[in-house]
Amino acid sequence: MSVLVVKQLLFCSKDIANFHRPKASWYPHDIEVPFKEQGKLATHGPMKIIMKSLGGKGSKLHVDAEETIASLKAKASKKLDFKLSEPVKIFYSGRELEDNKSIAEQNVHPNSVLHLIRTKIHPLPRAQKLPGENKSLRPPGAFKKKSDLSVKDGHVFLMEYCEERPLLLGNAGMGARLCTYYQKSAPGDQTGNLLRNGNNGLGSVVILDPADKSPFLGDIKPGSSQSCLETNMYRAPIFQHKVSSTDYLLVRSSKGKLSIRRIDRIDVVGQQEPHIEVMSPGSKGVQFYIMNRLLVYMYREFRAAEKRGLRPSIRADELFSQFPSLSEAFLRKRLKNCADLQRGSNGHFLWVMKRNFRIPSEEELRRMVTPENVCAYESMQAGLYRLKRLGITRLTHPTGLSSAMNQLPDEAIALAAASHIERELQITPWNLSSNFVSCTNQDRENIERLEITGVGDPSGRGLGFSYVRTTPKAPISNSVVKKKTVVGKGSTVTGTDADLRRLSMEAARELLLKFNVPEEQIAKQTRWHRIALIRKLSSEQAASGVKVDPTTVSKFARGQRMSFLQLQQQTREKCQEIWDRQVQSLCSGDGEENESESEANSDLDSFAGDLENLLDAEEVRRVKRIIMSLSRGRRVNEKAPIGRRRN
């Protein structure tokens, strides 16, 4: 008998460079003691074995050691749903068992797991055919049972996300809408109606008037359409790709049956625009969700016991195994309204439902814990796991990190570690989704609060939007405030650090000469005309980037202050550029690489070499100490041993 255990990872140069996505390594490891004990069991007489398919379906069979494998197949055919005429293979400990030999002859021990592999592939040529007129095509009439969620029939669209880590992902059985938006080029444009009539009932078409705003961060070109995947959690553009004539879909059922069918459509899913926020660790929303999920689990267990004619109850240790993160005090506080903790006849503690308590209906339970809540919680769990894998175990939010970074020593390794932590905390799913929802909930009026470009770009090469908030302006220090109070209103010019009104006639003349203004022209001007000309020339040359005397430009150039409307316009133009690049990239079939494979590999090798040279044993310990200090918010003592503070 063997079991799979994790082997210590050994990285090559390329793996070290791709540290965000290491490959897992597995190897079979024999458990010596159980293997020896199992070998002592008799291989004759009645025994029990477990037959499993590759799809996960298992069945316990009571057999005799003298039975042949052919007899064993006959017993398994009824439970694993295959015909005896179908060629199947049975494997034990990595070797195929022969049909004409007995179980004992092939040294099969009791309680062993045998794997059944079905080799016949069943073609499904009519899989695309939709159900008849009497059957529903969509919920609530369709997909009433879990077994109905199969790709063996109906239309199958394969969706591949362009993001390595999408903010939100749906679970099995959750619905999504295939929607196509068409932007009219003129009020009388009828192309959208033609699209609506020619989509064969697959998805819906939404026609946008010329004045309507785009549902995406970028605008759809007039006379063009854009398909998207819409759920209650997010909206994401999709781009259809051609299905190769040699590609088919292999379907394997839970009982191991293999079927093959055509693929209707392949789409690439662009960057998600979330509608809901991912739960934030430690927030009240997480506690509320866990409490509701606990109650829903309890109520369903009570209802199942009532259907069996038993008194509704659940063992306390079983409840704790389902919710190990909850303390006993929390359980007592939350469950006191619906159940009492009692000791059973066998000594186990039971949560017994109160006699006058009414179990909520299934509809009420589904409102307590919605599928979207589950996905938001699971996305948070995935984000926490990623932080833990990167070594960030105490910090979950970037707030307050800047003050902690200011306490670090001014060394490259310390600043690099702090910058890495800050970057990872900024791109957590709860931070990105919260930023996007809060900045776009008022018809995208606050979109300028997002960086749009930068560390939050999931593509890493300008093809996606960054949902990281822009850094707020630094607060004005007290000294600056006092200085402004003393100087008074209107004493200096906006964007300058000097008062032009204090210039004398001679000083203004010298400055204008530096700007190559003819002396004859200067002599004809009054003092205020000279000051106005100095301001104009300084501002023009500062804006154009022409190198002149720094005393002229830096002291007297008037800076251009961007208005709120200009900032919004600049942000929208930036969004449109990124949107166009994303559409162009995901629409292309194979796409041209921006850089050759050899250049990419050389960059990875050089980066990996730098990491290996930099992060030796001593530096790794220093990085760990830096991370611990950031989480505690105190200054690092570089000379002190690990775990000690400076006195």
XYZ file of C-alpha atoms in Angstrom:
647
model
C 0.000 0.000 0.000
C 1.302 3.477 -0.829
C 0.207 7.040 -0.235
C 1.118 10.348 -1.825
C 2.994 12.796 0.382
C 4.540 16.169 -0.352
C 8.213 16.225 -1.284
C 10.395 19.226 -0.546
C 10.425 21.491 -3.586
C 13.678 21.839 -5.508
C 13.554 24.869 -7.786
C 15.493 25.477 -10.939
C 16.325 28.995 -12.114
C 13.065 29.406 -13.992
C 11.012 28.193 -11.023
C 12.718 30.677 -8.704
C 11.959 33.504 -11.096
C 8.315 32.400 -11.294
C 8.113 32.302 -7.508
C 4.439 33.306 -7.547
C 3.440 30.031 -9.183
C 5.686 27.119 -8.135
C 4.939 23.634 -9.390
C 4.061 20.985 -6.800
C 6.126 17.793 -6.764
C 4.715 14.491 -5.559
C 6.214 11.045 -5.126
C 4.788 7.750 -3.736
C 6.027 6.908 -0.281
C 5.509 3.509 1.332
C 4.133 3.493 4.855
C 6.149 0.606 6.238
C 4.170 -0.311 9.353
C 0.660 -0.412 7.793
C 2.074 -2.141 4.733
C 3.610 -4.905 6.849
C 0.440 -5.302 8.914
C -1.698 -5.566 5.810
C 0.683 -8.148 4.379
C -0.017 -10.393 7.367
C -3.713 -10.634 6.474
C -4.768 -13.922 4.952
C -5.234 -14.002 1.190
C -7.757 -16.847 1.276
C -11.419 -17.142 2.181
C -13.957 -14.295 2.261
C -12.615 -10.763 2.086
C -13.717 -7.224 1.391
C -12.230 -5.063 -1.349
C -12.975 -1.563 -2.645
C -13.522 -1.014 -6.351
C -13.012 2.569 -7.551
C -13.355 4.261 -10.916
C -11.098 7.077 -12.057
C -14.084 9.391 -11.784
C -14.171 8.886 -8.013
C -17.143 6.532 -7.726
C -16.400 3.681 -5.308
C -18.103 0.487 -4.221
C -17.364 -2.103 -1.519
C -17.518 -5.713 -2.685
C -17.574 -8.900 -0.595
C -15.740 -11.610 -2.530
C -13.889 -14.866 -2.035
C -10.167 -15.087 -2.587
C -10.652 -17.955 -5.041
C -12.876 -15.914 -7.343
C -11.429 -14.827 -10.644
C -11.122 -11.241 -11.817
C -13.784 -11.967 -14.457
C -16.222 -12.826 -11.654
C -15.200 -9.650 -9.859
C -16.018 -7.595 -12.970
C -19.479 -9.169 -13.129
C -20.215 -8.016 -9.566
C -18.842 -4.530 -10.149
C -20.746 -4.003 -13.419
C -24.051 -3.527 -11.607
C -22.773 -0.935 -9.152
C -20.461 0.941 -11.516
C -22.899 0.850 -14.447
C -21.003 -0.823 -17.266
C -21.782 -3.768 -19.529
C -19.796 -6.994 -19.403
C -19.220 -6.720 -23.126
C -17.397 -3.428 -22.555
C -13.613 -3.858 -22.274
C -12.447 -2.729 -18.830
C -9.172 -3.101 -16.970
C -8.574 -3.552 -13.239
C -5.338 -2.360 -11.669
C -3.863 -3.166 -8.259
C -0.624 -1.617 -6.944
C 0.242 -0.350 -10.401
C -0.198 -3.637 -12.286
C -3.080 -4.925 -14.367
C -4.876 -8.011 -13.031
C -5.525 -10.941 -15.360
C -9.129 -12.067 -15.903
C -8.519 -15.829 -15.798
C -6.568 -15.858 -12.525
C -8.009 -15.773 -9.017
C -7.666 -12.945 -6.525
C -5.394 -15.034 -4.292
C -3.113 -16.013 -7.152
C -2.470 -12.369 -7.918
C -1.696 -11.594 -4.247
C -4.558 -9.165 -3.640
C -4.887 -8.491 0.095
C -8.138 -7.814 1.984
C -9.342 -4.182 2.193
C -7.310 -3.298 -0.884
C -8.366 -0.648 -3.398
C -8.707 -1.826 -6.988
C -9.025 0.737 -9.773
C -11.321 0.051 -12.679
C -10.459 1.755 -15.961
C -12.964 1.847 -18.779
C -11.289 1.948 -22.168
C -14.298 2.320 -24.438
C -15.183 5.845 -25.543
C -18.824 6.545 -26.367
C -19.337 9.201 -29.077
C -22.147 11.697 -28.537
C -22.956 12.959 -32.056
C -26.303 14.487 -31.007
C -25.047 16.209 -27.862
C -25.776 19.699 -29.224
C -29.435 18.889 -29.720
C -31.587 20.821 -27.258
C -34.446 19.170 -25.314
C -37.888 18.939 -26.850
C -40.641 21.515 -26.615
C -42.041 19.979 -23.426
C -38.753 20.397 -21.523
C -37.439 23.626 -20.045
C -34.179 25.070 -21.290
C -33.395 27.181 -18.228
C -34.142 27.225 -14.471
C -36.339 26.782 -12.539
C -37.741 24.157 -14.882
C -34.321 22.870 -15.977
C -31.437 21.553 -13.894
C -33.541 20.464 -10.951
C -31.086 17.737 -9.959
C -27.344 17.770 -9.597
C -27.078 14.979 -12.162
C -28.651 17.315 -14.753
C -25.505 19.462 -14.665
C -23.674 17.440 -17.273
C -21.829 18.345 -20.457
C -23.052 15.200 -22.175
C -25.945 17.131 -23.716
C -26.837 20.693 -24.641
C -24.517 23.472 -25.749
C -21.070 23.635 -24.150
C -19.026 26.838 -24.086
C -15.464 26.632 -22.767
C -14.319 29.811 -20.997
C -10.686 30.539 -20.181
C -9.888 33.436 -17.850
C -7.036 35.686 -18.928
C -6.389 36.581 -15.270
C -4.168 34.241 -13.318
C -6.156 34.923 -10.153
C -9.691 36.210 -10.931
C -11.246 38.164 -8.077
C -14.418 36.039 -8.008
C -15.229 32.598 -9.395
C -18.585 30.850 -9.448
C -19.170 27.348 -8.133
C -20.785 24.411 -9.903
C -24.454 25.026 -10.625
C -24.282 28.829 -10.514
C -25.681 30.599 -13.551
C -24.212 33.244 -15.823
C -25.654 35.337 -18.627
C -24.106 35.577 -22.074
C -24.846 39.143 -23.103
C -23.865 41.087 -26.223
C -23.894 44.902 -26.164
C -24.281 46.728 -29.470
C -23.437 50.436 -29.674
C -25.562 52.237 -32.250
C -23.733 54.460 -34.704
C -26.882 56.552 -35.250
C -30.409 56.663 -33.778
C -31.766 54.787 -36.812
C -29.167 52.015 -36.747
C -30.973 48.622 -37.034
C -27.923 46.336 -36.896
C -28.668 45.471 -33.269
C -32.029 43.977 -34.220
C -30.315 41.805 -36.825
C -27.917 40.539 -34.152
C -30.852 39.806 -31.858
C -32.602 37.747 -34.533
C -29.477 35.860 -35.594
C -28.032 34.650 -32.307
C -30.007 31.347 -32.371
C -31.365 31.976 -28.890
C -27.886 31.838 -27.312
C -27.582 34.738 -24.908
C -29.214 38.133 -25.149
C -28.491 41.296 -27.135
C -28.651 44.727 -25.471
C -28.795 47.715 -27.826
C -27.143 50.924 -26.620
C -28.182 54.288 -28.038
C -25.423 56.679 -29.175
C -25.821 58.678 -25.944
C -25.764 55.625 -23.641
C -22.665 54.976 -21.563
C -20.624 51.832 -22.008
C -21.088 49.116 -19.352
C -17.300 48.604 -19.354
C -14.405 50.825 -18.318
C -13.731 51.430 -22.000
C -16.187 52.607 -24.642
C -17.532 50.353 -27.387
C -16.893 51.834 -30.815
C -20.065 53.022 -32.622
C -21.395 50.292 -34.886
C -19.534 47.587 -32.939
C -20.624 44.937 -30.454
C -18.988 43.409 -27.401
C -20.014 40.153 -25.735
C -19.608 39.636 -22.023
C -20.204 37.190 -19.212
C -22.495 38.623 -16.537
C -23.247 37.219 -13.111
C -24.460 38.706 -9.857
C -20.792 38.940 -8.858
C -19.039 40.465 -11.852
C -19.113 41.471 -15.498
C -16.282 40.481 -17.824
C -15.855 40.866 -21.592
C -15.450 37.674 -23.604
C -13.824 37.116 -26.970
C -14.762 34.198 -29.174
C -12.018 32.086 -30.722
C -12.201 29.533 -33.493
C -12.537 25.915 -32.379
C -9.974 23.719 -34.073
C -11.424 20.896 -36.164
C -9.173 18.438 -34.305
C -10.354 19.441 -30.814
C -13.020 17.444 -28.982
C -14.208 17.283 -25.410
C -13.654 14.068 -23.438
C -16.295 13.627 -20.723
C -15.763 11.279 -17.782
C -18.655 10.492 -15.471
C -18.340 9.768 -11.771
C -18.649 6.067 -12.576
C -15.798 6.242 -15.058
C -17.772 6.207 -18.312
C -15.925 7.985 -21.126
C -17.776 10.000 -23.764
C -16.600 12.300 -26.524
C -18.477 15.248 -27.996
C -17.969 18.379 -30.059
C -17.171 21.770 -28.524
C -19.703 24.447 -29.437
C -17.630 27.506 -28.665
C -14.404 28.656 -27.018
C -14.128 32.093 -25.415
C -11.435 34.006 -23.591
C -12.712 35.951 -20.566
C -11.202 39.392 -20.075
C -10.630 41.236 -16.817
C -13.478 41.109 -14.334
C -15.328 44.203 -13.166
C -16.732 43.102 -9.779
C -20.247 43.982 -8.631
C -19.734 42.826 -5.034
C -16.900 43.103 -2.549
C -14.838 40.131 -1.475
C -15.121 39.661 2.278
C -12.340 41.317 4.220
C -10.528 39.239 6.884
C -11.615 40.087 10.399
C -14.586 42.165 9.296
C -18.124 41.946 10.654
C -19.246 40.545 7.319
C -17.092 37.455 7.824
C -18.481 36.862 11.316
C -22.040 37.340 10.069
C -21.445 34.891 7.220
C -19.927 32.218 9.489
C -22.795 32.565 11.946
C -25.405 32.195 9.194
C -23.615 29.234 7.671
C -23.508 27.564 11.083
C -27.235 28.082 11.584
C -28.093 26.859 8.079
C -26.080 23.693 8.673
C -27.833 23.110 12.000
C -31.332 23.698 10.590
C -30.781 21.307 7.686
C -29.488 18.604 10.015
C -32.545 19.086 12.225
C -34.902 18.802 9.243
C -33.133 15.641 8.019
C -33.532 14.068 11.474
C -37.248 14.962 11.530
C -37.763 13.255 8.170
C -36.226 10.070 9.602
C -38.605 10.250 12.565
C -35.842 11.086 15.045
C -35.562 13.869 17.559
C -33.662 16.744 15.880
C -30.151 16.793 17.322
C -26.515 16.880 16.309
C -23.415 15.748 18.165
C -21.294 18.573 19.551
C -18.026 17.024 18.346
C -19.453 16.629 14.832
C -20.478 20.289 14.784
C -17.021 21.321 15.966
C -15.395 19.253 13.205
C -17.488 21.125 10.625
C -16.596 24.543 12.109
C -13.197 24.101 13.805
C -12.461 27.841 13.887
C -15.403 28.560 16.216
C -14.946 28.418 19.968
C -17.309 26.646 22.340
C -18.329 29.971 23.885
C -19.277 31.309 20.440
C -21.366 28.198 19.708
C -23.198 28.424 23.033
C -24.006 32.083 22.450
C -25.278 31.643 18.889
C -27.205 28.403 19.341
C -28.974 29.131 22.629
C -32.106 30.336 20.803
C -32.654 27.129 18.832
C -30.986 24.260 20.727
C -29.868 23.071 24.147
C -26.599 21.314 24.931
C -27.371 17.984 26.599
C -25.414 14.858 27.496
C -26.570 11.763 25.620
C -26.957 8.227 26.921
C -23.572 7.222 25.499
C -21.800 10.124 27.199
C -21.536 12.342 24.105
C -22.796 15.932 24.193
C -25.646 16.721 21.810
C -27.199 19.932 20.559
C -30.919 19.125 20.820
C -33.475 21.376 19.137
C -35.899 23.157 21.435
C -39.442 21.815 21.301
C -41.194 25.007 20.236
C -38.574 26.064 17.722
C -39.665 26.367 14.069
C -37.111 25.324 11.463
C -36.959 27.966 8.697
C -38.028 26.902 5.225
C -35.494 26.058 2.535
C -36.185 29.375 0.792
C -35.374 31.253 3.993
C -32.168 29.262 4.431
C -31.065 30.072 0.898
C -31.563 33.754 1.594
C -29.438 33.497 4.725
C -26.445 32.116 2.807
C -26.520 32.980 -0.875
C -24.188 31.403 -3.452
C -22.571 34.795 -3.959
C -21.746 34.973 -0.229
C -20.015 31.612 -0.466
C -17.936 32.733 -3.455
C -16.944 35.993 -1.740
C -15.849 34.049 1.349
C -13.918 31.478 -0.691
C -12.158 34.255 -2.598
C -11.071 35.724 0.728
C -9.770 32.312 1.810
C -7.789 31.995 -1.426
C -6.287 35.449 -0.879
C -5.285 34.598 2.694
C -3.692 31.356 1.531
C -1.658 33.232 -1.057
C -0.400 35.712 1.560
C 0.508 32.840 3.867
C 2.391 31.080 1.078
C 4.356 34.288 0.470
C 5.264 34.505 4.160
C 2.837 37.318 5.073
C 0.913 35.884 8.016
C -0.071 38.834 10.217
C -0.843 41.710 7.864
C -3.953 41.670 5.679
C -4.458 45.350 4.782
C -2.055 48.008 3.472
C -3.365 50.641 5.898
C -0.745 51.805 8.351
C 2.054 50.124 6.442
C 3.692 53.381 5.370
C 4.365 54.407 8.967
C 5.893 51.014 9.672
C 8.091 51.296 6.578
C 9.455 54.620 7.812
C 10.936 52.800 10.811
C 12.985 50.421 8.686
C 16.717 50.932 8.170
C 17.706 52.600 4.918
C 19.040 49.433 3.280
C 18.173 47.872 -0.042
C 17.127 44.462 1.298
C 14.873 46.009 3.955
C 13.180 48.376 1.539
C 12.770 45.605 -1.043
C 11.050 43.350 1.486
C 8.782 46.163 2.661
C 7.911 47.124 -0.903
C 7.083 43.504 -1.705
C 4.767 43.244 1.310
C 3.039 46.515 0.446
C 2.524 45.409 -3.159
C 1.020 42.054 -2.173
C -1.343 43.669 0.337
C -2.517 46.140 -2.289
C -3.531 43.408 -4.756
C -5.485 41.198 -2.347
C -8.956 40.340 -3.701
C -10.762 42.144 -0.873
C -8.767 45.335 -1.415
C -9.136 45.405 -5.220
C -12.844 44.551 -5.228
C -13.600 47.082 -2.483
C -11.730 49.813 -4.354
C -13.532 49.123 -7.625
C -17.019 48.888 -6.123
C -16.640 52.043 -4.040
C -15.243 54.041 -6.974
C -17.827 52.908 -9.535
C -21.060 52.644 -7.542
C -22.148 56.157 -8.603
C -22.131 55.684 -12.370
C -18.317 55.611 -12.428
C -18.094 59.229 -11.266
C -15.132 58.480 -8.982
C -13.082 56.395 -11.405
C -10.190 58.863 -11.106
C -9.556 57.539 -7.588
C -8.133 54.348 -9.115
C -4.590 54.134 -10.417
C -5.790 52.377 -13.621
C -2.153 51.532 -14.402
C 0.430 50.084 -12.083
C 0.878 47.228 -9.661
C -2.768 46.125 -9.759
C -2.666 45.338 -13.484
C -3.262 41.539 -13.608
C -1.520 41.220 -16.978
C 1.637 42.959 -15.816
C 2.129 44.485 -19.293
C -0.487 47.192 -19.672
C -3.361 45.014 -20.906
C -5.440 45.278 -17.722
C -6.734 47.857 -15.273
C -5.265 48.464 -11.849
C -7.939 48.676 -9.154
C -5.472 50.011 -6.589
C -6.441 53.364 -5.094
C -4.338 56.369 -5.944
C -2.026 57.569 -3.215
C -3.600 60.528 -1.402
C -1.729 63.813 -1.328
C 0.635 64.246 1.581
C -0.802 66.389 4.391
C 0.524 69.949 4.722
C 2.989 70.262 7.577
C 2.483 72.712 10.440
C 5.451 74.816 9.360
C 3.937 75.350 5.925
C 0.593 76.300 7.464
C 2.237 78.822 9.782
C 4.222 80.270 6.906
C 1.069 80.728 4.839
C -0.651 82.395 7.772
C 2.178 84.876 8.237
C 2.582 85.716 4.558
C -1.106 86.270 4.000
C -3.436 85.807 1.103
C -2.281 86.623 -2.431
C 1.379 87.262 -1.543
C 2.826 84.566 -3.819
C 1.863 83.214 -7.195
C 0.322 79.746 -7.452
C 2.943 77.195 -8.474
C 5.947 79.437 -7.593
C 8.188 79.806 -4.574
C 8.848 83.520 -5.039
C 6.898 86.773 -4.986
C 7.241 88.457 -8.391
C 5.922 91.744 -6.997
C 9.103 92.207 -4.964
C 11.267 92.401 -8.074
C 12.778 95.789 -8.698
C 13.052 97.362 -12.143
C 16.753 96.430 -12.380
C 16.214 92.840 -11.174
C 13.397 92.364 -13.685
C 15.631 93.761 -16.425
C 18.426 91.253 -15.610
C 16.002 88.338 -15.662
C 14.548 89.357 -19.015
C 18.045 89.587 -20.462
C 18.585 85.955 -19.442
C 15.524 85.125 -21.538
C 17.211 86.856 -24.508
C 14.717 89.715 -24.579
C 16.176 92.736 -26.448
C 17.165 95.611 -24.174
C 15.317 98.089 -26.391
C 12.079 96.228 -25.717
C 12.781 96.073 -21.989
C 13.418 99.797 -21.762
C 9.955 100.580 -23.147
C 8.137 98.471 -20.492
C 6.941 99.460 -17.077
C 7.770 97.406 -13.974
C 4.474 95.497 -14.035
C 4.822 94.715 -17.743
C 8.281 93.294 -17.041
C 6.933 91.099 -14.210
C 4.116 89.789 -16.417
C 6.595 88.938 -19.191
C 8.884 87.132 -16.721
C 5.953 85.038 -15.504
C 4.909 84.189 -19.074
C 8.384 83.231 -20.319
C 9.223 81.211 -17.189
C 6.006 79.219 -17.382
C 6.358 78.537 -21.128
C 9.929 77.275 -20.886
C 9.208 75.218 -17.771
C 6.304 73.517 -19.540
C 8.324 72.874 -22.715
C 11.267 71.396 -20.839
C 13.832 73.845 -22.267
C 16.910 74.093 -20.060
C 17.509 77.647 -18.875
C 18.879 79.253 -15.765
C 17.215 77.397 -12.845
C 16.799 80.653 -10.952
C 14.476 81.898 -13.655
C 12.336 78.846 -14.206
C 12.060 77.256 -10.793
C 11.403 80.496 -8.933
C 8.979 82.212 -11.255
C 7.350 79.514 -13.432
C 3.622 79.228 -12.811
C 2.539 75.563 -12.479
C -0.505 74.234 -14.273
C -3.081 72.997 -11.774
C -5.244 70.232 -13.229
C -8.956 70.670 -12.621
C -11.244 67.852 -11.510
C -12.842 67.608 -14.946
C -9.422 67.463 -16.596
C -8.397 64.681 -14.218
C -11.546 62.727 -15.036
C -10.980 63.178 -18.755
C -7.372 62.060 -18.458
C -8.438 58.952 -16.516
C -11.093 58.041 -19.082
C -8.603 58.415 -21.920
C -6.220 56.151 -20.056
C -9.000 53.589 -19.541
C -9.835 53.672 -23.234
C -6.210 53.021 -24.203
C -6.006 49.991 -21.909
C -9.404 48.734 -23.065
C -8.359 48.923 -26.722
C -5.130 47.042 -25.997
C -6.992 44.341 -24.071
C -9.550 43.887 -26.846
C -6.845 43.706 -29.495
C -4.803 41.208 -27.477
C -7.655 38.845 -26.582
C -9.328 38.974 -29.991
C -6.254 37.697 -31.797
C -5.984 33.966 -32.364
C -2.451 32.981 -31.574
C -1.166 36.512 -31.010
C 2.330 37.754 -31.592
C 4.612 37.669 -28.610
C 6.048 41.018 -27.617
C 9.389 39.435 -26.946
C 11.075 36.297 -28.113
C 11.203 33.209 -25.941
C 14.972 33.359 -25.762
C 14.917 36.945 -24.520
C 12.316 36.073 -21.905
C 14.302 33.072 -20.713
C 17.499 35.103 -20.505
C 15.727 37.729 -18.403
C 14.347 35.019 -16.120
C 17.751 33.392 -15.746
C 19.449 36.670 -14.894
C 16.713 37.566 -12.406
C 16.914 34.113 -10.821
C 20.680 34.432 -10.548
C 20.327 37.777 -8.801
C 17.855 36.249 -6.358
C 20.148 33.334 -5.603
C 23.107 35.628 -4.969
C 21.068 38.038 -2.876
C 18.943 35.747 -0.748
C 21.544 33.615 0.972
C 20.919 32.152 4.411
C 21.738 35.322 6.321
C 19.638 37.548 4.086
C 16.651 35.216 4.374
C 16.813 35.528 8.152
C 16.982 39.298 7.842
C 13.966 39.380 5.535
C 11.983 37.286 8.015
C 12.940 39.672 10.799
C 11.876 42.627 8.657
C 8.507 41.033 7.935
C 7.953 40.359 11.637
C 8.840 43.948 12.483
C 6.416 45.287 9.893
C 3.598 43.236 11.347
C 4.415 44.540 14.835
C 4.973 48.121 13.657
C 8.338 48.724 15.362
C 11.881 49.619 14.310
C 14.252 46.867 13.210
C 17.533 46.427 15.067
C 19.909 45.059 12.430
C 22.633 44.153 14.911
C 20.444 42.494 17.507
C 19.878 38.722 17.341
C 16.601 37.476 15.950
C 13.795 37.743 18.473
C 15.446 40.482 20.581
C 14.820 44.207 20.643
C 17.186 47.100 21.114
C 17.302 48.245 24.728
